[in-house]
Amino acid sequence: MSILSVHLSRLTRHHFPFSSLLFPSSRPYYHACAPSRRNLRFSVIKRFPFRCICSFPATNSIADRNRNVEVGEEKYDVIVVGGGHAGCEAALASARLGAKTLLLTLNIDRIAWQPCNPAVGGLAKSQLVHEVDALGGEIGKVADRCYLQKRVLNVSRGPAVRALRAQTDKREYAMQMKNVVESTPNLSIREAMVTDILLGKNDNVEGVCTFFGMNFYAPAVILTTGTFMSGKIWVGRTSMPAGRAGESASHGLTENLQRLGFESDRLKTGTPARVDCRTVDFSVLEPQLGDEEVSWFSFDPDFHIEKEQMCCYLTRTTKSTHQLIKDNLHETPTYGGWVEAKGPRYCPSIEDKIVRFQDKESHQIFLEPEGRTVPELYVQGFSTGLPERLQLPLLRTLPGLENCSMLRPAYAVEYDYLPAHQCSRSLMTKKIDGLFFSGQINGTTGYEEAAAQGIISGINAARHSDGKPLIVLERESSYIGTLIDDLVTKDLREPYRMLTSRSEHRLLLRSDNADSRLTPLGREIGLIDDRRWKIYQDKQARISDEKKRLKTVRISGGDLAADVSHFSGQPVKESSTLESLLKKPHIEYKLLDKHGFGNEMLSRTEKECVEIDIKYEGFIIRQRNQLQQMVHQQHRRLPEDLDYYAMTTLSLEAREKLSKVRPQTIGQASRVGGVSPADITALMIILETKRRKAQEVRRHQIRASVMVDTVENLSDTLTEAVGTHKCG
Amino acid sequence: MIISENSHTATMALLPSFRTIITRFYRPTKPPPQLIFSSLLFPKKLSSLFPLPPKPQPLKPLASTRQETSFVSNRDERLVGLGSVNDGGSIETQSSTSTIAAIVTSLGGPPAAVGIVRLSGPNAVDIAGRVFSPAKKKKGFDSGSGSWKPKSHIVEYGVVLDSQGNVVDEVLAVPMLAPKSYTREDVVELQCHGSEVCLRRVLKACLEAGARLAEPGEFTLRAFLNGRLDLSQAENVGKLISAKSVAAADAALAGMQGGFSTLVRSLRGQCIELLTEIEARLDFEDEMPPLDVNIIMDSIHAMSQDVEHALETANYDKLLQSGLQIAIVGRPNVGKSSLLNAWSKSERAIVTEIAGTTRDVVEASVSVAGVAVTLLDTAGIRETDDIVEKIGVERSEAVAMGADVIIMTVSAIDGWTLEDTKLVERIRSNMGSASIPMILVINKIDCASSACSDWVNREAKLFSKHVFTCAITGQGIHDLEKSILEIVGLDKIPAGGRRWTVNQRQCEQLMRAKEALVRLKSTIEEELPLDFWTIDLKEAALALGQISGDDISEEILSNIFGKFCIGK
């Protein structure tokens, strides 16, 4: 199998240059104005010498470009609507791939804003950040640059669930990302409220239309509208239309999407109050410090610049907190019954926590700084729908906050989303060619989830506008793949947050191997430059050399052996390899270092990689084998035109659900809620029967056409023969 | 790696003349979207202008397809040598890669002379080579490496060995290499002796050597998928299989009596409960109280025991169907026939004072704790010149070899004699490595002097159990039955028994669950991180879910949310 796929991928690579060579006039503009694309091309040219022969279309396209300017229309390859965490990644990926990209945002000053938690990463989310970085995305780098505090969570619970979390400086984060976006070639920014999608004749997107009547044209459009589509914020019973506090919502787009046949629904999320840190008594609170040894999201060492860390604090709800909430439940939207949209179960408001878990006497509340230069503290775990007049008294029931002053009240936001079963796994919508959805519009929550979708839709929008095959990350390839697969197959009715337990084979999807899983892909796509590629290759070489070394170096007795048998409680055989020592319980690479058997050439993370690969080899191989068995069945493709309603061997519910979701593979079909294993078996039988029938028909046709050919060829030969005869 | 599904661009790349076609005939004023453009490449008009190669294009009609897509599978460059996981493009053509095995002759009726275990799949020959040892070793054959290279459709004679290298059965191996077989895959049929015990042992050896137990109807399914059956037959197979899979998936339990399904569901419930506890701690680090390892170990232990019991029941179930064969052996005139008569409360065997009365094997049936037991009284084993008696002795030895339990009878009056020692040695050497449990019965205890205890203590060590009986009064028969139940492992079955049936497939999944729990225990004992606990726990839950036809992942999640207060 692996040989075959390598072969296929080679084929594919060879095809790309040809395909663009064959469609010169369809892509007239970027040749003239895409310096970064030229650089990118250069590396392609090295690999495929025959690429050079395509010089003539460039002149053609300049002419085309000039004509377009005369018409006065704004033409791009990709338009990204929204400048949040999905929009930024999407726009950057697209522009870096050489597509002329336009980022439309309601407010340029709020690009990459963190409206809620001033943090990046955390359990399962950090894997997403590492993966986006491994593909050549930006979120990890910016988080590494703007962190206030960093901690590795789940340190002792296994390498697959270990996670990095960074408190970030909200303003610095937005500024840094904005700088990157502004300084990226091929990328233009414009303030605009998009209200409609322009369609072509073949259910394809041609551009967008804005509130003030501008049309922007592109064959690929990515919508990353976040909480802004018909957004409405609530404090207590009072609401106003807004995407978030102080920013106007976007109106009209939902209705127009509905008109195009898209199904939409409402979701709700919330953000807690901010308090002034100068009014908090930290002396009674438990401080939470950052790690002494800082870890990094980005695999690019250029962004590993240590900063002074800030402290977070821990407080708890008290009896009076609980009492105050119980007395005022009727004042909250959920229990008062005036907001119906569903909020996330794993991000519950404080009143939800207290109502649902009555026996828990106290809940942890974290106080997190929002920046180095602002007094604001984020009160994590304390979001509420209570009216503003009750919010300060509620905050003051928390130890340390008895005299606090509130800078911003907590509020909830309700917004439109488009259930993502309307997208395929490339994030392109099934209905409209060239239209992509990313981020909260797909029903997710979290900056990391948004960024992960953003980079994929950005890559695919650029590829779509360039006529290249779209990229789909299979579920088992990454958390990104798992995220998207879940979004498009499961009928989600609450905001989706990434969790490690969502991945069936998470031991293979760790933070430490995100680069060895995805950077080669990033390179192939064109988001990993030569410098970064070399860093990657050198790192892999060092790791693999070190593993070889540990296999060959043997020790007999000595301090190391004594220490190993002491810590592991297991005897150490004569002439043991270092590898076998590392496999023993409680033995870490650090111990080799301590006794001078470590390798100074390796960084801390590289040593960790080596340790994980060796220590857990048995488990990793086992999961890999399980995966291999599963993948075979799961990846069988389903034709797009299946009529599930006609399949009487399927259960009624399966027929309904499958018709709605229209999964692309058997594996996806099996994950659709309400589809039983028996349904899957029945489905496979039907498919196979169909395939055989089609094959039979084709065989007949071929036979028939061969007959015709033979006759035609015969006559051709005859004509030719006659011609030759004449000339002679 | 990027795998392109579509050879679309390749086709066009091969036709450079198209570029001129396009530039000459198609000058769009405004760049149209890619799709429209490429769809213009193959309309009928164009093809009539420029004769296309007459072969059908490997193109799907663009009206129904959208854009081609590249799929990226799990690949980790650091794991070189472990093989990469990806689907490639060839899945459509290879629907099955695993090698399956099953007993394909009917079971349950009276034993047939011959029964067949069939292997089918790419590794059928390899796996057969691992368990099958031909009588005539061909040059270059090495049973250890499994490099059996049979000629298709040439029968070979030999033995089947289990994983320890013990002979399980004599068989004829019939290799039928692809595509000349029922499934169009490599097929090896092992023709064994017809008894259920033989067949199951041979099947077990095959499963241990890497085969997977075939699902109901799977050979036929494969025959169909590989094009062995034609379309009209296929429709019928489709119905057949879907009917069967419905049964297998959701009604596998419902169809059975309650006890087993309750047990499996409760076990699975416990696995999921534990997973919930652990996963919640992995995904919501700060908000959970720490786990109590002792409680977890206790519950894992309890679960293993339940699985163990279910497996024992499977064993009991088998015994219920096939019964036990017990051979009574011993020197002449120690009271073997009297024992049989007393036990079966009949006069089945002729009893006289004359040594060597019993010449042939005498059968009698008794029921022990609901299990049908066939008692086989044999000719007293001794050196003899009498031709009839000699044949009888040979038969006795053969019967002893085929029994589930051997009762070695001695007379308390004579004590332990040299002949007894010889006899036991002879039986043991005949047995070889197969160990049939032996019980020492000291008969005629009523006539014995009290001084026999020292030799009994000495010799009893060589036996699984020893029992004192008096065949005349029936004394000790009850003890004998108890000993037998203990030896075959039926003593833990509560009176009345658990009346459920566990089939081979369920048994396999129970084994899988049991092994997963064993691994889980060692993971916890070795103090591996919490995440690693989930791997085997999931495996166990999956195995149990296979029996009950449920899936797990979503369930754990909803449990987490339902049960714990988590989230920020």
Short mmCIF file of C-alpha atoms in Angstrom, two decimals, chain B residues 78-462:
data_model
loop_
_atom_site.label_atom_id
_atom_site.label_comp_id
_atom_site.label_asym_id
_atom_site.label_seq_id
_atom_site.Cartn_x
_atom_site.Cartn_y
_atom_site.Cartn_z
CA ARG B 78 9.57 9.70 12.64
CA LEU B 79 8.00 6.27 12.45
CA VAL B 80 9.94 4.98 9.51
CA GLY B 81 9.95 1.25 9.18
CA LEU B 82 6.55 0.90 10.78
CA GLY B 83 4.85 1.36 7.47
CA SER B 84 2.62 4.25 6.67
CA VAL B 85 -1.08 4.23 7.13
CA ASN B 86 -2.94 5.33 4.11
CA ASP B 87 -5.66 4.21 1.91
CA GLY B 88 -3.99 4.56 -1.42
CA GLY B 89 -6.32 4.65 -4.32
CA SER B 90 -6.80 0.97 -4.73
CA ILE B 91 -9.28 0.28 -2.01
CA GLU B 92 -12.05 -0.31 -4.43
CA THR B 93 -10.26 -3.30 -5.83
CA GLN B 94 -9.08 -4.84 -2.58
CA SER B 95 -11.99 -5.08 -0.28
CA SER B 96 -10.52 -7.60 2.07
CA THR B 97 -6.99 -7.97 3.26
CA SER B 98 -7.47 -10.03 6.36
CA THR B 99 -7.33 -13.78 6.29
CA ILE B 100 -10.39 -15.45 7.70
CA ALA B 101 -10.95 -18.93 9.06
CA ALA B 102 -13.93 -20.98 10.14
CA ILE B 103 -15.24 -24.48 10.50
CA VAL B 104 -17.26 -24.90 7.34
CA THR B 105 -18.80 -28.29 7.99
CA SER B 106 -21.83 -28.45 10.23
CA LEU B 107 -21.45 -28.89 13.95
CA GLY B 108 -23.83 -29.94 16.61
CA GLY B 109 -25.12 -33.16 15.09
CA PRO B 110 -23.55 -36.55 15.61
CA PRO B 111 -19.83 -36.37 14.82
CA ALA B 112 -19.08 -36.82 11.15
CA ALA B 113 -16.02 -38.71 9.96
CA VAL B 114 -14.44 -35.62 8.48
CA GLY B 115 -14.77 -31.92 9.21
CA ILE B 116 -13.22 -28.99 7.38
CA VAL B 117 -11.55 -25.82 8.60
CA ARG B 118 -11.24 -23.31 5.78
CA LEU B 119 -8.79 -20.43 5.56
CA SER B 120 -9.21 -17.71 2.97
CA GLY B 121 -7.25 -14.53 2.32
CA PRO B 122 -3.86 -13.27 1.26
CA ASN B 123 -2.12 -14.95 4.19
CA ALA B 124 -4.01 -18.22 4.04
CA VAL B 125 -0.96 -20.16 2.87
CA ASP B 126 1.33 -18.46 5.40
CA ILE B 127 -1.02 -19.18 8.25
CA ALA B 128 -1.61 -22.74 7.14
CA GLY B 129 2.16 -23.13 6.89
CA ARG B 130 2.46 -22.03 10.49
CA VAL B 131 0.04 -24.64 11.83
CA PHE B 132 0.41 -27.43 9.28
CA SER B 133 3.39 -29.70 9.19
CA PRO B 134 3.43 -32.05 6.20
CA ALA B 135 4.36 -35.62 6.90
CA LYS B 136 6.83 -35.70 4.04
CA LYS B 137 9.06 -32.72 4.49
CA LYS B 138 9.80 -31.28 1.14
CA LYS B 139 13.15 -29.77 0.43
CA GLY B 140 13.29 -26.23 1.65
CA PHE B 141 10.31 -26.49 3.92
CA ASP B 142 10.77 -25.08 7.34
CA SER B 143 7.77 -25.24 9.59
CA GLY B 144 9.20 -22.59 11.89
CA SER B 145 9.34 -19.87 9.29
CA GLY B 146 6.03 -20.87 7.80
CA SER B 147 7.39 -21.02 4.30
CA TRP B 148 5.07 -23.69 3.11
CA LYS B 149 4.90 -23.50 -0.65
CA PRO B 150 2.16 -25.84 -1.71
CA LYS B 151 1.09 -26.59 -5.23
CA SER B 152 -2.46 -25.55 -5.91
CA HIS B 153 -4.98 -28.34 -5.77
CA ILE B 154 -2.47 -30.96 -4.60
CA VAL B 155 -3.52 -32.65 -1.37
CA GLU B 156 -0.90 -32.96 1.34
CA TYR B 157 -1.00 -35.17 4.41
CA GLY B 158 0.34 -34.03 7.75
CA VAL B 159 -0.46 -32.81 11.23
CA VAL B 160 -1.70 -29.56 12.71
CA LEU B 161 0.40 -28.17 15.55
CA ASP B 162 -0.73 -25.65 18.12
CA SER B 163 1.35 -22.66 19.16
CA GLN B 164 3.32 -24.79 21.62
CA GLY B 165 4.13 -27.27 18.89
CA ASN B 166 1.81 -30.00 20.17
CA VAL B 167 0.08 -32.17 17.64
CA VAL B 168 -3.61 -31.27 17.50
CA ASP B 169 -4.87 -33.50 14.75
CA GLU B 170 -3.88 -35.40 11.63
CA VAL B 171 -5.19 -33.63 8.61
CA LEU B 172 -5.26 -33.43 4.86
CA ALA B 173 -4.40 -29.97 3.62
CA VAL B 174 -5.99 -28.88 0.37
CA PRO B 175 -4.44 -25.69 -0.99
CA MET B 176 -6.44 -23.83 -3.63
CA LEU B 177 -4.53 -20.78 -4.72
CA ALA B 178 -6.09 -17.61 -6.09
CA PRO B 179 -7.99 -17.24 -8.29
CA LYS B 180 -8.95 -20.88 -8.59
CA SER B 181 -10.89 -21.08 -5.35
CA TYR B 182 -14.31 -20.46 -3.93
CA THR B 183 -13.48 -16.94 -2.79
CA ARG B 184 -10.96 -16.20 -5.55
CA GLU B 185 -8.44 -15.64 -2.77
CA ASP B 186 -5.85 -18.13 -1.59
CA VAL B 187 -7.79 -20.82 0.20
CA VAL B 188 -6.46 -23.68 2.30
CA GLU B 189 -8.84 -26.30 3.59
CA LEU B 190 -7.76 -28.51 6.44
CA GLN B 191 -9.69 -31.76 6.50
CA CYS B 192 -9.68 -32.92 10.09
CA HIS B 193 -11.29 -35.62 12.11
CA GLY B 194 -14.97 -34.88 12.42
CA SER B 195 -15.24 -34.47 16.17
CA GLU B 196 -16.05 -31.02 17.40
CA VAL B 197 -13.11 -30.99 19.76
CA CYS B 198 -10.64 -31.63 16.94
CA LEU B 199 -12.20 -29.04 14.71
CA ARG B 200 -12.25 -26.37 17.37
CA ARG B 201 -8.65 -27.05 18.29
CA VAL B 202 -7.54 -26.78 14.69
CA LEU B 203 -9.52 -23.57 14.26
CA LYS B 204 -8.01 -22.17 17.43
CA ALA B 205 -4.52 -22.95 16.13
CA CYS B 206 -5.33 -21.08 12.91
CA LEU B 207 -6.67 -18.08 14.82
CA GLU B 208 -3.57 -18.04 16.98
CA ALA B 209 -1.45 -18.11 13.86
CA GLY B 210 -3.03 -14.88 12.68
CA ALA B 211 -6.32 -15.64 11.03
CA ARG B 212 -9.51 -13.84 11.98
CA LEU B 213 -12.68 -15.71 12.65
CA ALA B 214 -14.99 -15.36 9.67
CA GLU B 215 -18.26 -13.54 10.20
CA PRO B 216 -21.36 -15.49 9.27
CA GLY B 217 -21.50 -15.76 5.50
CA GLU B 218 -18.17 -14.06 4.99
CA PHE B 219 -16.73 -16.66 2.62
CA THR B 220 -19.72 -16.18 0.40
CA LEU B 221 -19.44 -12.42 0.75
CA ARG B 222 -15.85 -12.61 -0.39
CA ALA B 223 -16.73 -14.90 -3.22
CA PHE B 224 -19.20 -12.27 -4.28
CA LEU B 225 -16.93 -9.28 -3.76
CA ASN B 226 -14.19 -10.95 -5.72
CA GLY B 227 -16.48 -11.65 -8.60
CA ARG B 228 -16.76 -15.37 -8.12
CA LEU B 229 -20.53 -15.21 -7.99
CA ASP B 230 -22.44 -13.54 -10.76
CA LEU B 231 -24.86 -10.66 -10.46
CA SER B 232 -28.08 -12.57 -10.14
CA GLN B 233 -26.58 -14.58 -7.34
CA ALA B 234 -25.17 -11.42 -5.83
CA GLU B 235 -28.56 -9.88 -5.20
CA ASN B 236 -29.50 -12.89 -3.16
CA VAL B 237 -26.25 -12.81 -1.29
CA GLY B 238 -26.86 -9.16 -0.50
CA LYS B 239 -30.15 -9.97 1.11
CA LEU B 240 -28.69 -12.90 2.90
CA ILE B 241 -25.79 -10.98 4.33
CA SER B 242 -27.74 -7.94 5.37
CA ALA B 243 -30.18 -10.17 7.14
CA LYS B 244 -27.33 -11.91 8.88
CA SER B 245 -25.52 -8.75 9.81
CA VAL B 246 -28.61 -7.31 11.37
CA ALA B 247 -28.68 -10.40 13.45
CA ALA B 248 -25.00 -10.19 14.18
CA ALA B 249 -24.94 -6.55 15.05
CA ASP B 250 -27.93 -5.71 17.08
CA ALA B 251 -29.75 -8.91 17.68
CA ALA B 252 -26.77 -11.07 18.49
CA LEU B 253 -27.66 -10.57 22.09
CA ALA B 254 -31.36 -10.02 21.93
CA GLY B 255 -31.87 -13.42 20.40
CA MET B 256 -30.22 -15.12 23.26
CA GLN B 257 -31.36 -15.82 26.72
CA GLY B 258 -30.97 -12.89 29.03
CA GLY B 259 -28.07 -13.87 31.26
CA PHE B 260 -25.20 -13.45 28.88
CA SER B 261 -26.38 -10.23 27.32
CA THR B 262 -26.86 -8.70 30.74
CA LEU B 263 -23.37 -9.73 31.71
CA VAL B 264 -21.77 -8.34 28.56
CA ARG B 265 -23.69 -5.10 28.79
CA SER B 266 -22.81 -4.65 32.40
CA LEU B 267 -19.14 -5.36 31.71
CA ARG B 268 -19.13 -2.91 28.85
CA GLY B 269 -20.92 -0.42 31.05
CA GLN B 270 -18.17 -0.76 33.62
CA CYS B 271 -15.47 -0.24 30.99
CA ILE B 272 -17.19 2.92 29.80
CA GLU B 273 -17.67 4.12 33.34
CA LEU B 274 -13.95 3.76 33.97
CA LEU B 275 -13.09 5.37 30.64
CA THR B 276 -15.38 8.25 31.53
CA GLU B 277 -13.54 8.76 34.80
CA ILE B 278 -10.15 8.68 33.12
CA GLU B 279 -11.01 10.70 30.01
CA ALA B 280 -12.59 13.41 32.13
CA ARG B 281 -9.32 13.76 33.97
CA LEU B 282 -7.35 13.90 30.74
CA ASP B 283 -9.53 16.52 29.07
CA PHE B 284 -10.38 18.62 32.11
CA GLU B 285 -7.23 18.53 34.12
CA ASP B 286 -7.78 20.90 36.97
CA GLU B 287 -11.36 20.30 37.83
CA MET B 288 -11.40 16.69 38.89
CA PRO B 289 -10.45 14.99 42.13
CA PRO B 290 -7.61 12.48 41.72
CA LEU B 291 -8.36 8.89 40.83
CA ASP B 292 -8.11 6.15 43.42
CA VAL B 293 -5.90 3.51 41.83
CA ASN B 294 -6.95 0.83 44.30
CA ILE B 295 -10.62 1.19 43.47
CA ILE B 296 -9.79 1.05 39.78
CA MET B 297 -7.65 -2.06 40.22
CA ASP B 298 -10.44 -3.68 42.19
CA SER B 299 -12.98 -3.02 39.51
CA ILE B 300 -10.65 -4.21 36.76
CA HIS B 301 -10.08 -7.34 38.77
CA ALA B 302 -13.80 -7.88 39.16
CA MET B 303 -14.28 -7.34 35.44
CA SER B 304 -11.56 -9.84 34.54
CA GLN B 305 -13.23 -12.36 36.77
CA ASP B 306 -16.57 -11.82 35.12
CA VAL B 307 -15.00 -12.27 31.71
CA GLU B 308 -13.28 -15.37 33.02
CA HIS B 309 -16.60 -16.71 34.22
CA ALA B 310 -18.21 -16.02 30.90
CA LEU B 311 -15.42 -17.94 29.23
CA GLU B 312 -15.86 -20.80 31.67
CA THR B 313 -19.48 -20.80 30.76
CA ALA B 314 -18.45 -21.07 27.16
CA ASN B 315 -16.51 -24.10 28.19
CA TYR B 316 -19.48 -25.49 30.08
CA ASP B 317 -21.60 -24.80 27.10
CA LYS B 318 -19.33 -26.84 24.92
CA LEU B 319 -19.41 -29.66 27.43
CA LEU B 320 -23.17 -29.49 27.52
CA GLN B 321 -23.18 -30.14 23.82
CA SER B 322 -20.39 -32.65 23.40
CA GLY B 323 -20.29 -34.26 26.84
CA LEU B 324 -17.33 -35.82 28.63
CA GLN B 325 -15.61 -39.08 27.82
CA ILE B 326 -14.11 -40.84 30.79
CA ALA B 327 -11.98 -43.94 30.34
CA ILE B 328 -11.62 -46.32 33.24
CA VAL B 329 -8.30 -48.13 33.01
CA GLY B 330 -6.29 -50.38 35.28
CA ARG B 331 -4.85 -53.86 35.73
CA PRO B 332 -7.26 -56.74 35.36
CA ASN B 333 -9.59 -57.46 38.22
CA VAL B 334 -9.25 -54.24 40.16
CA GLY B 335 -12.99 -53.57 39.89
CA LYS B 336 -13.28 -51.36 36.85
CA SER B 337 -16.49 -52.95 35.64
CA SER B 338 -17.95 -52.88 39.14
CA LEU B 339 -17.17 -49.18 39.28
CA LEU B 340 -18.95 -48.62 35.98
CA ASN B 341 -21.97 -50.57 37.16
CA ALA B 342 -22.12 -48.84 40.49
CA TRP B 343 -21.72 -45.41 38.89
CA SER B 344 -24.28 -45.98 36.15
CA LYS B 345 -26.54 -47.89 38.56
CA SER B 346 -26.83 -50.70 36.02
CA GLU B 347 -25.48 -54.10 35.23
CA ARG B 348 -23.98 -52.86 31.99
CA ALA B 349 -20.71 -54.69 32.39
CA ILE B 350 -20.28 -58.32 33.25
CA VAL B 351 -18.53 -58.69 36.52
CA THR B 352 -16.77 -61.91 37.55
CA GLU B 353 -13.91 -62.93 39.77
CA ILE B 354 -11.94 -63.90 36.69
CA ALA B 355 -9.28 -61.48 35.64
CA GLY B 356 -9.74 -60.42 32.04
CA THR B 357 -13.50 -60.73 31.92
CA THR B 358 -13.93 -57.48 30.05
CA ARG B 359 -12.51 -57.96 26.59
CA ASP B 360 -14.06 -55.08 24.66
CA VAL B 361 -14.86 -51.49 25.57
CA VAL B 362 -18.12 -51.19 27.45
CA GLU B 363 -19.96 -47.86 27.43
CA ALA B 364 -22.39 -46.47 29.95
CA SER B 365 -23.91 -43.01 30.25
CA VAL B 366 -24.27 -41.02 33.42
CA SER B 367 -25.05 -37.39 34.04
CA VAL B 368 -22.73 -35.32 36.20
CA ALA B 369 -24.03 -31.87 37.08
CA GLY B 370 -26.05 -31.85 33.90
CA VAL B 371 -23.14 -32.84 31.71
CA ALA B 372 -23.54 -36.06 29.76
CA VAL B 373 -20.64 -38.31 30.70
CA THR B 374 -19.79 -41.40 28.74
CA LEU B 375 -18.01 -43.97 30.89
CA LEU B 376 -15.77 -46.34 29.01
CA ASP B 377 -14.89 -49.53 30.81
CA THR B 378 -11.84 -51.11 29.26
CA ALA B 379 -10.11 -54.44 29.30
CA GLY B 380 -7.61 -54.72 32.07
CA ILE B 381 -4.28 -53.86 30.66
CA ARG B 382 -1.68 -56.62 30.98
CA GLU B 383 0.78 -58.64 28.95
CA THR B 384 -1.25 -61.44 27.47
CA ASP B 385 -1.04 -64.13 24.81
CA ASP B 386 -4.79 -64.46 24.40
CA ILE B 387 -5.51 -62.93 20.98
CA VAL B 388 -8.95 -61.59 21.91
CA GLU B 389 -7.72 -60.14 25.14
CA LYS B 390 -4.73 -58.64 23.37
CA ILE B 391 -6.98 -56.74 20.98
CA GLY B 392 -9.00 -55.64 23.99
CA VAL B 393 -5.90 -54.26 25.65
CA GLU B 394 -4.96 -52.32 22.53
CA ARG B 395 -8.42 -50.88 22.38
CA SER B 396 -8.23 -49.91 26.03
CA GLU B 397 -5.12 -47.92 25.34
CA ALA B 398 -6.65 -46.24 22.31
CA VAL B 399 -9.78 -45.33 24.27
CA ALA B 400 -7.69 -43.87 27.03
CA MET B 401 -5.93 -41.63 24.53
CA GLY B 402 -9.20 -40.27 23.22
CA ALA B 403 -10.80 -39.60 26.60
CA ASP B 404 -11.18 -36.24 28.35
CA VAL B 405 -10.37 -37.78 31.72
CA ILE B 406 -8.70 -41.07 32.58
CA ILE B 407 -9.57 -42.91 35.74
CA MET B 408 -6.72 -45.13 36.81
CA THR B 409 -8.13 -47.80 39.05
CA VAL B 410 -6.11 -49.80 41.55
CA SER B 411 -7.16 -52.28 44.17
CA ALA B 412 -6.69 -51.34 47.78
CA ILE B 413 -6.14 -55.02 48.55
CA ASP B 414 -3.17 -55.40 46.24
CA GLY B 415 -1.75 -51.97 46.88
CA TRP B 416 0.45 -50.27 44.30
CA THR B 417 2.16 -52.88 42.14
CA LEU B 418 4.95 -52.84 39.64
CA GLU B 419 2.38 -53.44 36.89
CA ASP B 420 0.56 -50.32 37.96
CA THR B 421 3.74 -48.28 37.57
CA LYS B 422 4.39 -49.80 34.14
CA LEU B 423 0.81 -49.18 33.08
CA VAL B 424 0.88 -45.54 34.07
CA GLU B 425 4.21 -45.04 32.34
CA ARG B 426 2.82 -46.62 29.21
CA ILE B 427 -0.23 -44.39 29.16
CA ARG B 428 1.89 -41.33 29.81
CA SER B 429 4.28 -42.15 26.99
CA ASN B 430 1.36 -42.77 24.63
CA MET B 431 -0.05 -39.42 25.59
CA GLY B 432 3.12 -37.62 24.59
CA SER B 433 2.80 -33.94 25.19
CA ALA B 434 -0.98 -33.89 25.28
CA SER B 435 -1.91 -34.08 28.89
CA ILE B 436 -5.13 -35.84 29.73
CA PRO B 437 -5.96 -35.41 33.39
CA MET B 438 -5.79 -38.65 35.37
CA ILE B 439 -7.58 -39.52 38.56
CA LEU B 440 -6.36 -42.27 40.83
CA VAL B 441 -9.19 -44.40 42.19
CA ILE B 442 -8.35 -46.76 45.01
CA ASN B 443 -11.12 -49.30 44.85
CA LYS B 444 -12.18 -52.08 47.19
CA ILE B 445 -11.42 -49.78 50.09
CA ASP B 446 -13.82 -51.79 52.25
CA CYS B 447 -11.59 -54.86 52.04
CA ALA B 448 -8.35 -53.08 52.61
CA SER B 449 -6.15 -53.00 55.62
CA SER B 450 -5.65 -49.57 57.02
CA ALA B 451 -1.96 -49.52 56.05
CA CYS B 452 -2.36 -48.40 52.47
CA SER B 453 -1.99 -44.73 53.18
CA ASP B 454 1.76 -44.43 52.67
CA TRP B 455 1.82 -45.71 49.08
CA VAL B 456 -1.29 -43.72 48.29
CA ASN B 457 0.41 -40.55 49.45
CA ARG B 458 3.46 -41.44 47.40
CA GLU B 459 1.69 -42.31 44.16
CA ALA B 460 -1.15 -39.80 44.33
CA LYS B 461 1.31 -37.01 43.55
CA LEU B 462 1.46 -38.26 39.98
#
